[in-house]
């Protein structure tokens, strides 16, 4: 570890214009990728890419939030901010994984679920809640990788799993630091202070037990060294998938529940 | 049907506005005698505006008199992250506790609804905007675990602005924790009814709040994932009248029904009597 990078600097790295997006990791980590479109209910959400692929000769289901690169693609993908149909597509593809006993890999990179009229009309909250409930019961291993931005409920909507990994320069937060600053500090320019308070960096979240592993980004970060970052991620994925494969589904689900059950810290006063 | 309610008139906790005063309806500005306001469960007799209820008022409204037993009162909040904004989180907690008499934003317990034994959890918006942190998540899960062991239906009443920012990612994870618990309840085929009141938004709606087998909304409640101000800022246009209100959600197929407050207890009872008839 070199000198400490402040939480705000991490956020700037996570949002760096040259930072690789999900599609870069998709191309580097997987072969034979077949994209699957649509939620079978309303439409296809380009903010979430879902499909089948192979990871080191094993078939897996891959789901990821994609922000896009050039401006036209960014607009098409709504800057990686999903609508309800995105969460519903992700879930229907997860059901496919369950049916055919394939592990699921979810890649997170979103500022948040899209705040818009259509999203509300089609039940953004309902789509996310149903994912949280149903993914917690999905009978196949689920690995979650926070790539860059882990923006609140929009990230968590595909973020329930058995093992949570986070790239070193990613952040994961209950609210954007800007949003927190404008609500709690009553001054959106206080975002760096809010970022400090919210404990959103990979290092801090690992320490708090809210993520399971941090993937180091060598040579200045993923935007400088995509290959090095991918190789670190590949190694970790290989290890965890091997462990997951050996686990009985019943035990996997029990452990997933206990993991979720135990999030939270509070006082429990003795009852007189 | 509201004999329980009427019987206990002088013991009612609907007393934060003493009798003999006048109340101005926040919606239509009608001046109403406070006794009438309280007796109509804080609903405006002129325009139907549903004012917010405290958690204990809500329990008075829904649970048979004398049957409510509070549970998990001893679960209290911690400042996990050492959070300070314009005020330290600990101070915010203390102020909220002093002004409401509550320990956190939810009251949970057991009781009966027209004789049907239920577990009930009720959020209180006065406590830091009804926000969900570790205490709310834990109390929700404990109630659901009891409901599974003792096979009793669960009723939840939502009044929340979302996750509690001061507990950081712990708060976000309460969404997953509570939803996973509802998933276990679901598998046990035990009824879960959610009642959405003003406001029911963000992290609480996008978790246990919208996962009811039956979802009831009170008239005029703001119900949505993102608050209207943020949406307006994002799309740079004004939102239409009635957007994200209960009636809008009904029209879009997101809630089963919109029920006015005076019918709420009986409708909840009727639903339970259909879904749970073999067991109780
Ligand atoms: Zn009125």
XYZ file of C-alpha atoms and ligand atoms in Angstrom:
553
model
C 0.000 0.000 0.000
C 1.263 3.449 -0.910
C -0.004 6.754 0.495
C -3.622 6.875 1.575
C -6.085 7.841 -1.123
C -9.034 9.759 0.309
C -12.558 8.354 -0.157
C -13.370 11.243 -2.485
C -10.307 10.490 -4.617
C -11.518 6.887 -4.813
C -14.842 8.102 -6.115
C -13.105 10.157 -8.762
C -11.136 7.050 -9.754
C -14.299 4.937 -9.820
C -15.823 7.513 -12.164
C -12.660 8.141 -14.190
C -13.544 8.657 -17.878
C -10.897 6.120 -18.904
C -11.976 3.519 -16.372
C -12.919 0.213 -18.003
C -16.613 -0.637 -17.991
C -18.332 -3.998 -17.632
C -18.013 -4.792 -21.357
C -14.197 -4.677 -21.052
C -14.270 -7.241 -18.258
C -16.809 -9.285 -20.197
C -14.475 -9.447 -23.202
C -11.390 -10.224 -21.112
C -12.788 -12.799 -18.687
C -15.254 -14.853 -20.724
C -15.515 -16.761 -23.970
C -18.449 -17.805 -26.151
C -20.655 -15.050 -24.792
C -24.277 -15.145 -25.925
C -26.337 -12.138 -24.912
C -29.925 -12.693 -23.780
C -32.375 -9.835 -24.141
C -35.574 -8.765 -22.484
C -37.561 -9.292 -19.304
C -40.466 -11.088 -21.067
C -42.793 -8.490 -19.587
C -42.130 -5.053 -20.965
C -38.853 -4.623 -22.802
C -35.109 -4.901 -22.902
C -33.034 -2.617 -20.722
C -29.652 -1.844 -22.331
C -28.319 -0.632 -18.948
C -28.012 -4.285 -17.939
C -26.300 -6.865 -20.137
C -27.137 -10.489 -19.401
C -26.107 -13.719 -21.031
C -24.316 -17.044 -21.087
C -20.593 -17.533 -21.403
C -17.666 -19.677 -20.391
C -15.192 -18.904 -17.669
C -12.151 -21.175 -17.892
C -14.122 -23.822 -19.781
C -17.126 -23.753 -17.441
C -20.498 -22.324 -18.425
C -21.736 -19.449 -16.286
C -24.500 -16.865 -16.329
C -23.173 -13.319 -16.526
C -25.085 -10.167 -15.616
C -23.634 -6.684 -15.551
C -24.491 -3.011 -15.530
C -23.008 -1.204 -18.506
C -22.583 2.568 -18.696
C -21.385 2.658 -22.294
C -18.335 4.355 -23.755
C -19.064 6.877 -26.494
C -21.883 9.333 -26.001
C -24.401 7.553 -28.267
C -23.819 4.293 -26.468
C -23.962 5.990 -23.082
C -27.342 7.435 -23.988
C -28.609 4.128 -25.294
C -27.523 2.467 -22.063
C -28.955 5.303 -19.977
C -25.500 5.776 -18.397
C -25.857 2.421 -16.671
C -28.942 3.394 -14.683
C -31.426 0.518 -14.955
C -35.194 0.643 -15.248
C -37.429 -2.015 -13.650
C -37.196 -4.132 -16.803
C -33.430 -4.332 -16.269
C -33.843 -5.819 -12.796
C -36.546 -8.150 -14.104
C -34.340 -9.275 -16.984
C -31.505 -9.965 -14.550
C -33.800 -12.062 -12.408
C -35.294 -14.048 -15.244
C -31.794 -14.918 -16.453
C -30.880 -15.928 -12.892
C -33.844 -18.313 -12.884
C -32.366 -19.823 -16.027
C -29.087 -20.280 -14.153
C -30.930 -22.014 -11.331
C -32.792 -24.296 -13.717
C -29.617 -25.447 -15.462
C -27.332 -25.373 -12.403
C -25.022 -22.628 -13.609
C -23.292 -20.211 -11.255
C -24.230 -16.527 -11.567
C -21.726 -13.683 -11.743
C -23.150 -10.181 -11.207
C -21.042 -7.150 -12.104
C -22.091 -3.863 -10.562
C -21.384 -0.431 -11.963
C -24.191 2.069 -11.586
C -24.755 5.485 -10.092
C -28.190 4.158 -9.125
C -31.513 2.884 -10.402
C -32.945 5.417 -12.845
C -35.081 8.135 -11.251
C -37.694 8.735 -13.956
C -41.397 8.677 -14.703
C -41.444 5.350 -16.573
C -39.310 3.710 -13.897
C -41.823 4.714 -11.226
C -44.843 3.757 -13.341
C -43.433 0.292 -13.871
C -42.549 -0.248 -10.224
C -38.838 0.369 -9.684
C -39.187 -0.352 -5.968
C -41.193 -3.516 -6.650
C -38.640 -4.818 -9.159
C -35.739 -4.284 -6.748
C -37.577 -5.724 -3.738
C -38.608 -8.817 -5.655
C -35.015 -9.369 -6.714
C -33.818 -9.056 -3.124
C -36.375 -11.575 -1.901
C -36.017 -14.053 -4.743
C -32.243 -13.912 -5.240
C -31.833 -14.697 -1.540
C -33.575 -18.027 -2.322
C -31.951 -18.780 -5.699
C -30.646 -22.354 -5.730
C -27.302 -21.738 -7.395
C -24.101 -19.945 -6.355
C -24.015 -16.180 -6.909
C -20.819 -14.112 -6.960
C -21.117 -10.312 -6.903
C -18.322 -8.054 -8.146
C -18.507 -4.293 -7.528
C -16.537 -2.948 -10.478
C -16.709 0.824 -10.041
C -19.832 2.534 -8.738
C -22.048 0.718 -6.268
C -24.911 3.187 -6.211
C -27.417 2.310 -3.503
C -30.546 0.214 -4.215
C -29.722 0.320 -7.901
C -26.586 -1.689 -7.169
C -28.136 -3.926 -4.522
C -30.911 -4.927 -6.966
C -28.392 -7.325 -8.521
C -26.105 -7.337 -5.482
C -27.348 -10.161 -3.261
C -24.996 -13.123 -3.372
C -22.856 -15.684 -1.614
C -19.596 -13.827 -2.013
C -19.117 -10.088 -2.549
C -15.948 -8.843 -4.221
C -14.982 -5.277 -4.810
C -12.299 -3.770 -7.015
C -9.856 -1.691 -5.020
C -10.974 1.675 -6.416
C -14.696 0.966 -6.480
C -17.097 2.491 -3.983
C -20.359 1.157 -2.581
C -22.759 3.441 -0.771
C -26.286 3.758 0.579
C -26.556 7.142 -1.173
C -24.334 9.122 -3.511
C -21.981 11.367 -1.534
C -23.475 14.341 -3.399
C -26.987 13.327 -2.371
C -25.906 12.774 1.217
C -24.123 16.130 1.289
C -27.152 18.021 0.022
C -29.583 16.302 2.413
C -27.557 15.972 5.612
C -24.892 18.643 5.240
C -27.308 20.963 3.372
C -24.510 21.736 0.949
C -23.763 19.554 -2.081
C -20.190 20.854 -2.232
C -19.560 18.915 1.000
C -19.583 15.635 -0.969
C -15.951 14.836 -0.029
C -16.833 15.101 3.685
C -19.922 12.961 3.140
C -17.809 10.373 1.300
C -15.483 10.245 4.296
C -18.363 9.757 6.750
C -20.274 7.155 4.742
C -17.380 4.630 4.693
C -17.694 3.657 1.071
C -14.235 2.468 0.030
C -13.276 -1.151 -0.523
C -10.773 -0.991 2.308
C -13.297 0.333 4.836
C -16.098 -2.004 3.739
C -13.812 -5.022 3.990
C -12.912 -3.964 7.513
C -16.606 -3.587 8.398
C -17.313 -7.075 7.051
C -19.676 -5.793 4.352
C -17.630 -7.139 1.448
C -15.675 -10.380 1.410
C -12.672 -9.598 -0.760
C -10.920 -6.643 -2.361
C -9.360 -7.144 -5.799
C -6.148 -5.117 -6.065
C -5.772 -2.811 -9.061
C -2.071 -2.727 -9.942
C -0.048 0.140 -11.437
C -2.268 3.094 -10.577
C -5.660 1.499 -11.133
C -7.825 -0.310 -13.678
C -7.802 2.667 -16.066
C -4.010 2.391 -16.273
C -3.731 -1.388 -16.168
C -6.853 -3.249 -17.232
C -4.907 -6.446 -17.885
C -3.368 -6.564 -14.407
C -6.734 -5.928 -12.790
C -8.432 -8.590 -14.908
C -5.767 -11.147 -13.979
C -6.252 -10.463 -10.268
C -10.004 -10.795 -10.668
C -9.641 -13.973 -12.719
C -7.570 -15.605 -9.994
C -10.090 -14.738 -7.295
C -13.042 -15.862 -9.399
C -11.345 -19.163 -10.105
C -10.790 -19.769 -6.383
C -14.241 -18.845 -5.244
C -16.050 -20.710 -8.023
C -14.130 -23.842 -7.139
C -15.189 -23.511 -3.495
C -18.789 -22.787 -4.438
C -18.970 -25.812 -6.699
C -18.013 -28.096 -3.858
C -20.764 -26.758 -1.633
C -24.124 -28.474 -1.276
C -26.971 -26.153 -2.355
C -28.793 -26.540 0.948
C -25.712 -25.465 2.854
C -25.065 -22.643 0.403
C -28.565 -21.241 0.970
C -28.307 -21.578 4.729
C -25.014 -19.700 4.703
C -26.430 -17.039 2.367
C -29.304 -16.485 4.767
C -27.018 -16.273 7.800
C -24.808 -13.794 5.981
C -27.802 -11.556 5.228
C -29.350 -12.175 8.650
C -26.254 -10.952 10.450
C -25.789 -7.621 8.670
C -26.399 -4.818 11.136
C -25.097 -3.564 14.447
C -27.204 -2.493 17.406
C -27.414 -2.545 21.173
C -29.332 -5.294 22.819
C -30.069 -4.234 26.350
C -30.703 -6.886 28.903
C -34.380 -7.413 29.610
C -35.164 -7.039 33.279
C -66.820 -2.995 13.529
C -65.030 -0.241 15.355
C -66.488 -0.970 18.694
C -63.023 -1.568 20.114
C -62.016 1.819 18.952
C -65.077 3.599 20.303
C -65.172 1.752 23.593
C -61.792 2.912 24.735
C -62.272 6.516 23.744
C -60.824 8.042 26.890
C -57.799 5.761 26.902
C -56.960 6.497 23.303
C -53.476 7.686 22.550
C -54.918 10.003 19.894
C -54.217 12.773 22.296
C -51.302 14.751 21.028
C -53.794 17.470 20.147
C -55.909 18.070 23.275
C -59.662 18.421 22.947
C -61.041 21.920 22.926
C -58.630 23.249 20.320
C -58.932 23.804 16.613
C -56.958 22.072 13.891
C -56.332 23.480 10.436
C -56.346 20.827 7.704
C -52.943 20.956 5.976
C -54.568 20.263 2.611
C -57.807 22.260 2.424
C -57.222 24.657 5.353
C -60.608 23.787 6.851
C -60.710 24.605 10.544
C -61.814 21.524 12.462
C -62.600 21.067 16.145
C -59.796 18.902 17.546
C -62.211 16.409 19.099
C -63.701 15.760 15.642
C -60.211 15.549 14.136
C -59.126 12.914 16.639
C -62.367 10.984 16.446
C -62.054 10.779 12.679
C -58.565 9.238 13.106
C -56.858 12.441 11.927
C -58.629 12.386 8.591
C -60.115 15.676 7.377
C -63.906 15.456 7.326
C -64.054 17.950 4.480
C -61.387 16.847 1.961
C -60.374 13.376 3.184
C -56.768 14.347 3.872
C -55.043 11.579 5.867
C -52.666 13.093 8.398
C -49.724 11.004 9.615
C -50.207 8.797 12.663
C -47.634 7.898 15.261
C -46.771 4.217 15.634
C -48.863 3.825 18.793
C -51.835 5.645 17.269
C -51.639 3.248 14.353
C -51.565 0.284 16.715
C -54.616 1.714 18.490
C -56.327 1.943 15.127
C -55.550 -1.595 13.963
C -55.118 -3.828 17.003
C -57.932 -4.891 19.334
C -57.849 -2.888 22.537
C -55.826 -4.511 25.288
C -54.285 -7.218 23.084
C -51.084 -5.491 21.978
C -47.843 -6.674 23.510
C -44.707 -4.910 22.377
C -41.629 -7.011 21.547
C -37.904 -6.367 21.157
C -38.076 -3.009 22.922
C -34.543 -3.642 24.098
C -33.032 -3.391 20.588
C -31.589 0.109 20.365
C -29.434 1.999 17.857
C -25.665 2.440 17.774
C -23.501 4.984 16.006
C -21.544 2.385 14.052
C -19.561 4.707 11.804
C -19.001 7.699 14.106
C -21.149 9.721 11.731
C -21.214 13.504 11.985
C -22.941 15.839 9.526
C -24.396 19.118 10.729
C -24.898 17.175 13.978
C -23.431 13.959 15.372
C -25.649 10.929 14.679
C -25.695 10.159 18.407
C -27.193 13.561 19.081
C -29.790 13.074 16.357
C -30.730 9.752 17.887
C -31.014 11.264 21.344
C -33.165 14.132 20.109
C -35.435 11.790 18.180
C -35.739 9.506 21.187
C -36.619 12.407 23.460
C -39.147 14.000 21.136
C -40.937 10.750 20.218
C -40.444 8.560 23.287
C -39.360 5.793 20.879
C -35.988 4.059 20.666
C -35.981 3.881 16.869
C -38.304 4.206 13.877
C -40.319 1.003 14.308
C -42.567 -0.552 16.952
C -43.142 -4.276 16.717
C -45.278 -6.670 18.669
C -48.146 -9.106 18.750
C -51.858 -8.540 19.082
C -55.215 -9.371 17.593
C -57.179 -7.908 14.709
C -60.871 -8.569 15.369
C -59.747 -11.673 17.213
C -57.168 -12.944 14.708
C -53.730 -13.204 16.342
C -51.073 -11.396 14.297
C -47.591 -10.005 14.499
C -47.496 -6.346 13.600
C -44.752 -3.874 12.822
C -45.414 -0.171 12.527
C -43.007 2.507 11.399
C -43.030 6.016 12.830
C -42.110 8.809 10.450
C -41.300 11.217 13.266
C -38.179 9.229 14.120
C -35.532 10.474 11.630
C -38.020 10.277 8.771
C -38.932 6.665 9.533
C -35.536 5.691 8.205
C -34.301 2.102 8.255
C -31.000 1.333 9.914
C -29.806 -1.757 11.753
C -32.491 -1.581 14.459
C -35.418 -1.455 12.035
C -33.914 -4.306 10.002
C -33.299 -6.473 13.044
C -36.756 -5.894 14.543
C -38.426 -6.719 11.226
C -36.448 -9.944 10.934
C -37.162 -10.988 14.524
C -40.887 -10.498 14.042
C -40.807 -12.567 10.852
C -38.813 -15.301 12.582
C -41.436 -15.427 15.340
C -44.213 -15.501 12.774
C -42.561 -18.515 11.163
C -42.067 -20.379 14.467
C -45.534 -19.605 15.795
C -47.397 -19.563 12.480
C -49.137 -16.220 12.717
C -49.720 -13.695 9.924
C -47.665 -10.506 9.719
C -48.980 -7.002 9.116
C -46.589 -4.150 8.455
C -47.398 -0.458 8.302
C -44.886 1.616 6.347
C -44.064 5.291 6.906
C -40.527 5.904 5.744
C -38.263 8.078 3.659
C -35.873 5.158 3.075
C -32.562 3.883 4.381
C -30.790 5.696 7.211
C -27.766 7.389 5.689
C -25.912 7.668 9.009
C -25.403 3.907 9.141
C -23.931 3.797 5.646
C -23.905 0.479 3.817
C -25.271 -1.284 6.925
C -28.551 0.496 6.176
C -28.542 -0.477 2.516
C -27.980 -4.091 3.490
C -31.070 -4.009 5.728
C -33.044 -4.013 2.482
C -31.547 -7.375 1.559
C -31.850 -8.698 5.103
C -35.533 -7.851 5.523
C -36.440 -9.009 1.991
C -34.696 -12.336 2.522
C -36.703 -12.770 5.738
C -39.931 -12.085 3.821
C -38.778 -14.747 1.350
C -38.619 -17.284 4.168
C -42.063 -16.256 5.398
C -43.330 -16.614 1.847
C -42.070 -20.180 1.607
C -43.918 -21.008 4.836
C -47.156 -19.752 3.234
C -47.929 -17.386 6.067
C -49.855 -14.238 5.046
C -47.981 -10.961 4.929
C -49.969 -7.756 4.493
C -48.327 -4.390 3.983
C -50.081 -1.085 4.509
C -48.406 1.841 2.758
C -48.985 5.206 4.401
C -47.613 8.656 3.681
C -44.789 8.495 2.744
C -43.555 5.044 1.700
C -40.433 5.541 -0.359
C -36.941 4.406 -1.336
C -35.175 1.647 0.579
C -38.115 0.578 2.716
C -40.520 0.444 -0.219
C -37.871 -1.354 -2.286
C -37.655 -4.102 0.346
C -40.131 -5.434 2.917
C -42.548 -2.553 2.238
C -43.628 -3.691 -1.216
C -43.376 -7.437 -0.651
C -46.803 -8.023 0.879
C -49.034 -10.794 -0.432
C -51.582 -8.024 -0.308
C -50.591 -4.366 -0.503
C -52.979 -1.747 0.835
C -52.379 1.994 0.444
C -53.954 4.836 2.372
C -55.460 7.565 0.154
C -53.102 10.251 -1.096
C -49.900 8.693 0.265
C -46.636 9.382 -1.570
C -45.347 5.987 -2.689
C -42.286 5.568 -4.872
C -38.674 4.581 -5.224
C -37.182 8.014 -5.896
C -38.622 11.157 -4.330
C -40.377 13.584 -6.718
C -37.806 16.356 -6.253
C -34.920 14.174 -7.400
C -36.942 12.965 -10.398
C -37.775 16.549 -11.371
C -34.117 17.530 -11.128
C -33.103 14.532 -13.244
C -35.651 14.803 -16.045
C -35.815 18.606 -15.864
C -39.570 18.790 -16.091
C -42.478 19.159 -13.701
C -44.206 15.972 -12.652
C -47.903 15.564 -13.365
C -50.474 16.113 -10.618
C -50.987 12.977 -8.526
C -47.733 11.335 -9.665
C -46.591 8.686 -7.144
C -49.742 9.015 -5.078
C -51.673 5.926 -3.947
C -54.303 6.297 -6.663
C -51.550 6.483 -9.326
C -49.987 3.294 -7.981
C -53.371 1.571 -8.026
C -53.855 2.602 -11.638
C -50.416 1.226 -12.526
C -51.072 -2.108 -10.876
C -48.656 -1.771 -7.967
C -51.081 -1.923 -5.036
C -54.139 -4.098 -4.466
C -56.353 -1.359 -3.111
C -56.605 2.112 -1.682
C -58.463 2.009 1.613
C -59.504 4.947 3.741
C -58.387 4.879 7.310
C -61.700 4.171 8.986
C -62.078 0.944 6.950
C -58.457 -0.159 7.304
C -58.842 -2.473 10.270
C -61.863 -4.245 8.883
C -60.373 -4.679 5.412
C -57.200 -6.115 6.957
C -59.366 -8.438 9.034
C -61.367 -9.573 5.993
C -58.221 -10.328 3.991
C -56.763 -12.342 6.847
C -60.030 -14.181 7.363
C -59.884 -15.330 3.734
C -56.206 -16.222 3.632
C -55.849 -17.711 7.091
C -59.228 -19.260 7.738
C -58.091 -22.833 8.359
C -55.516 -22.069 10.911
C -56.724 -19.717 13.595
Zn -59.028 18.957 4.483
